[in-house]
């Protein structure tokens, strides 16, 4: 038998890095998805844009971990993704959740979405060293979500404006960036904690603005968050170029999304301004992708 399951990538409106220290974050699933197709087989193979392997922690660490942690019989797994890898858009979480969802269905394991999101989070932690539950949770449930790590998750009104991603096409390692921030936090705990407190506050006051669809104000807060991410050392010259190109083209906001270092920026813009923001990001040397927020989390294909 064969099962196909897909799961979305995500953007952060507020709270990357701060969320690793228990602070609130707001993230949204987007219309870019990863699909896992699982077929029972006499030999385990994993096929993706990274290559074809068996269980292989060098090439396919996340998928290898998914297969081993569920202790399922031999399978062939094919991963197809619209989400650029290592870009801060939750590509690994989407691959993990799509794979777990497909294996769960194919082998009738009876896990509900909470159990799948929790296992996905543990897999990300094992592979990356440190990971908040944000990426795997948003990929499982979809929508625009506020996360208070270890406490609660609440679904917010779906973001309804234009979303433009600007990919620097420079690979960024979440593990390394989280480690760099940890070192800075160890050296300057009071300074770093006050930055994280401020980011936490941005998430808190952002909720009401999202509910009343005031994306201009949401954007002002996102721009503040970008400055704070730069302050904790996860910016880069190219990320800044794309951020300012998007803002100059009329975006309400533009900020790093995800771990930073390379990877992507996210800009919010009115539908009328999306084309100009896309051109400005491309002209500044990035790769722009216009997308929308998505209600859909993990889905088994018919
Ligand atoms: C990476 O997409 C976001 C970080 O906050 C790490 C995490 O939440 O696991 C940097």
XYZ file of C-alpha atoms and ligand atoms in Angstrom:
312
model
C 0.000 0.000 0.000
C 1.003 3.641 -0.447
C 0.118 6.672 1.686
C 0.780 10.303 0.793
C 0.716 13.024 3.432
C 1.630 16.707 3.192
C 2.447 19.417 5.745
C 3.059 23.184 5.436
C 6.056 25.423 6.057
C 5.711 28.468 8.294
C 6.763 32.050 8.887
C 7.341 33.747 12.212
C 5.573 37.063 12.758
C 7.277 37.361 16.159
C 9.396 35.353 18.513
C 12.050 33.197 16.795
C 14.989 32.612 19.141
C 13.091 34.167 22.089
C 10.744 31.150 21.973
C 13.704 28.823 22.688
C 13.915 30.608 26.096
C 10.233 30.038 26.888
C 8.889 33.312 25.464
C 5.736 33.652 23.392
C 5.866 33.505 19.593
C 3.344 33.965 16.782
C 3.794 31.932 13.612
C 1.658 31.077 10.631
C 1.475 28.163 8.248
C 1.942 29.211 4.623
C 0.888 27.839 1.253
C 4.214 26.066 0.588
C 4.088 22.356 1.417
C 6.193 19.231 1.668
C 4.772 15.853 0.609
C 5.893 12.443 1.897
C 4.887 9.326 -0.008
C 5.358 6.091 1.915
C 5.223 2.654 0.266
C 5.809 -0.670 2.017
C 8.900 -2.284 0.507
C 11.453 -5.020 1.146
C 14.224 -2.435 1.623
C 14.214 1.020 3.274
C 14.997 3.848 0.869
C 14.657 7.611 1.245
C 14.446 9.699 -1.934
C 14.584 13.507 -1.875
C 16.298 16.426 -3.612
C 19.264 15.629 -1.317
C 19.759 12.187 -2.920
C 18.704 8.540 -2.547
C 19.835 6.712 0.596
C 18.830 4.095 3.121
C 18.740 5.091 6.794
C 21.457 7.760 6.634
C 21.991 10.335 9.372
C 24.431 12.361 7.244
C 22.108 12.967 4.270
C 18.598 12.389 5.696
C 18.873 12.810 9.482
C 15.242 13.838 10.048
C 13.602 11.139 7.910
C 15.973 8.449 9.231
C 14.994 9.441 12.784
C 11.260 9.339 11.892
C 11.578 5.772 10.558
C 13.652 4.541 13.500
C 11.584 6.204 16.202
C 8.377 4.519 14.965
C 10.169 1.165 14.507
C 8.167 0.424 11.341
C 9.006 -2.327 8.798
C 11.037 -1.506 5.653
C 9.555 1.345 3.604
C 10.321 3.464 0.614
C 9.808 7.191 1.356
C 9.782 9.911 -1.243
C 9.969 13.569 -0.157
C 8.859 16.333 -2.540
C 9.042 19.877 -1.243
C 8.074 23.377 -2.322
C 9.915 24.737 0.729
C 13.550 25.744 0.231
C 15.801 23.629 2.522
C 17.629 25.384 5.387
C 15.790 28.606 4.703
C 14.053 29.266 8.025
C 10.641 28.312 6.614
C 10.357 25.111 8.613
C 11.391 22.752 5.804
C 12.676 20.095 8.219
C 9.554 20.242 10.415
C 7.267 19.952 7.372
C 9.248 16.912 6.146
C 9.129 15.338 9.625
C 5.390 15.898 10.116
C 4.487 14.751 6.585
C 6.611 11.614 7.068
C 5.220 10.818 10.527
C 1.682 11.432 9.249
C 2.195 9.088 6.291
C 3.828 6.347 8.412
C 1.103 6.688 11.056
C -1.586 6.158 8.431
C 0.218 3.466 6.392
C 0.911 1.292 9.457
C -2.264 2.185 11.380
C -0.319 3.402 14.422
C -3.267 5.320 15.870
C -1.352 8.478 16.843
C -3.444 11.656 17.096
C -2.169 15.046 15.910
C -0.952 16.022 19.405
C 1.165 12.862 19.618
C 2.514 13.440 16.092
C 3.456 17.071 16.863
C 5.149 16.012 20.126
C 7.121 13.223 18.470
C 8.059 15.611 15.638
C 9.346 18.086 18.202
C 11.472 15.409 19.931
C 12.936 14.408 16.543
C 13.856 18.035 15.791
C 15.453 18.334 19.240
C 17.462 15.128 18.729
C 18.756 16.197 15.331
C 19.291 19.921 16.021
C 20.271 19.913 19.671
C 17.713 22.592 20.631
C 14.363 23.269 19.012
C 11.176 24.936 20.196
C 7.850 23.193 19.461
C 6.825 25.984 17.045
C 7.763 24.549 13.652
C 6.377 21.046 14.198
C 3.235 22.341 15.882
C 2.357 24.864 13.165
C 3.132 22.278 10.491
C 0.713 19.837 12.187
C -2.213 22.151 12.960
C -1.843 24.897 10.305
C -3.267 28.418 10.671
C -1.885 31.421 12.559
C -0.945 30.388 16.072
C 0.377 31.880 19.316
C 2.699 29.546 21.180
C 3.611 29.772 24.845
C 6.159 26.948 25.113
C 5.160 24.235 27.561
C 2.002 26.136 28.529
C -0.479 26.639 25.713
C -1.158 27.092 22.035
C -3.934 29.316 20.796
C -5.279 29.653 17.295
C -5.545 33.288 16.131
C -7.410 34.808 13.217
C -5.668 33.735 9.998
C -3.375 36.437 8.539
C -5.229 37.614 5.450
C -2.817 39.996 3.673
C -0.066 39.366 1.129
C 3.011 37.525 2.390
C 6.254 37.775 0.437
C 9.225 35.588 1.284
C 12.687 36.800 0.298
C 15.172 33.935 0.130
C 18.855 34.946 0.375
C 19.657 31.469 -0.995
C 22.386 31.356 1.634
C 22.135 28.187 3.737
C 21.725 28.757 7.453
C 22.164 26.178 10.177
C 19.506 26.548 12.873
C 21.670 24.483 15.207
C 24.657 26.867 14.840
C 22.585 30.021 15.169
C 20.765 28.763 18.267
C 24.182 27.903 19.723
C 25.586 31.386 18.918
C 22.619 32.978 20.665
C 23.109 30.641 23.647
C 26.734 31.799 23.989
C 25.678 35.465 23.861
C 22.955 34.726 26.430
C 25.502 33.075 28.717
C 27.828 36.094 28.468
C 25.210 38.820 28.795
C 22.163 37.264 30.484
C 20.580 40.527 31.643
C 20.920 42.194 28.229
C 19.665 39.149 26.335
C 16.781 38.525 28.737
C 15.569 42.087 28.370
C 15.616 41.712 24.554
C 13.684 38.422 24.843
C 11.192 40.068 27.244
C 10.599 42.797 24.671
C 10.060 40.226 21.912
C 7.635 38.372 24.208
C 5.755 41.669 24.662
C 5.571 42.144 20.867
C 3.778 38.774 20.614
C 1.443 39.743 23.454
C 0.308 43.037 21.950
C 0.390 41.710 18.373
C -2.574 39.403 19.056
C -5.207 42.174 19.198
C -3.810 43.755 16.008
C -4.016 40.424 14.171
C -7.585 39.917 15.387
C -8.649 43.324 14.024
C -6.634 42.777 10.792
C -4.511 45.869 11.447
C -1.510 44.618 9.466
C 0.123 48.032 9.337
C 0.523 47.972 13.144
C 1.494 44.268 13.103
C 4.129 45.325 10.569
C 5.496 48.084 12.824
C 6.007 45.537 15.580
C 7.604 43.050 13.156
C 10.076 45.757 12.110
C 10.992 46.283 15.780
C 11.474 42.507 16.109
C 13.820 42.571 13.097
C 15.996 45.182 14.823
C 16.146 43.016 17.945
C 17.088 39.916 15.892
C 19.890 41.970 14.328
C 20.943 42.972 17.852
C 21.310 39.337 18.948
C 23.599 38.608 16.006
C 21.400 36.609 13.624
C 21.288 39.212 10.815
C 23.455 39.439 7.714
C 24.208 42.053 5.064
C 22.059 40.218 2.507
C 19.136 39.780 4.894
C 19.282 43.552 5.572
C 19.390 44.353 1.861
C 16.243 42.303 1.239
C 14.499 43.765 4.308
C 15.098 47.367 3.206
C 14.285 46.619 -0.440
C 10.908 45.177 0.630
C 10.116 48.073 2.967
C 11.140 50.671 0.341
C 8.773 48.975 -2.133
C 5.838 49.558 0.222
C 5.743 46.469 2.454
C 4.192 47.114 5.871
C 6.949 45.036 7.404
C 10.023 43.043 6.561
C 12.023 40.962 8.999
C 14.151 37.868 9.320
C 12.023 34.751 9.680
C 13.424 31.665 11.383
C 16.970 31.255 12.600
C 18.541 34.016 10.449
C 22.220 34.104 9.444
C 21.066 33.411 5.877
C 17.735 31.872 4.967
C 14.749 34.140 4.465
C 13.020 37.367 5.267
C 9.243 37.698 5.411
C 7.350 40.807 4.356
C 3.670 41.623 4.872
C 2.085 43.785 2.200
C -1.303 44.788 0.862
C -2.374 42.609 -2.082
C -1.892 45.684 -4.313
C 1.763 46.061 -3.254
C 2.794 42.378 -3.495
C 4.087 42.605 -7.105
C 6.282 45.631 -6.306
C 7.698 43.918 -3.204
C 8.445 40.755 -5.220
C 10.324 42.801 -7.881
C 12.268 44.773 -5.277
C 13.448 41.609 -3.501
C 14.483 40.005 -6.820
C 16.291 43.215 -7.895
C 18.165 43.234 -4.558
C 19.588 39.756 -5.331
C 17.066 37.615 -3.441
C 14.575 35.057 -4.662
C 11.048 36.265 -3.913
C 8.072 33.955 -3.367
C 4.585 35.440 -2.971
C 2.415 33.282 -0.748
C -0.509 33.389 1.678
C -1.189 32.130 5.155
C -2.803 28.681 5.154
C -5.422 27.139 7.419
C -4.310 23.666 6.402
C -1.964 21.676 8.604
C -0.956 18.051 8.010
C -3.228 16.361 5.441
C -3.457 12.811 4.153
C -4.048 12.813 0.385
C -7.100 10.873 -0.835
C 14.020 28.376 13.768
O 13.055 28.296 12.704
C 13.456 29.161 14.908
C 14.324 29.193 16.169
O 13.567 29.920 17.142
C 14.638 27.810 16.686
C 13.407 27.073 17.209
O 12.401 27.703 17.543
O 13.515 25.859 17.309
C 15.624 29.934 15.923
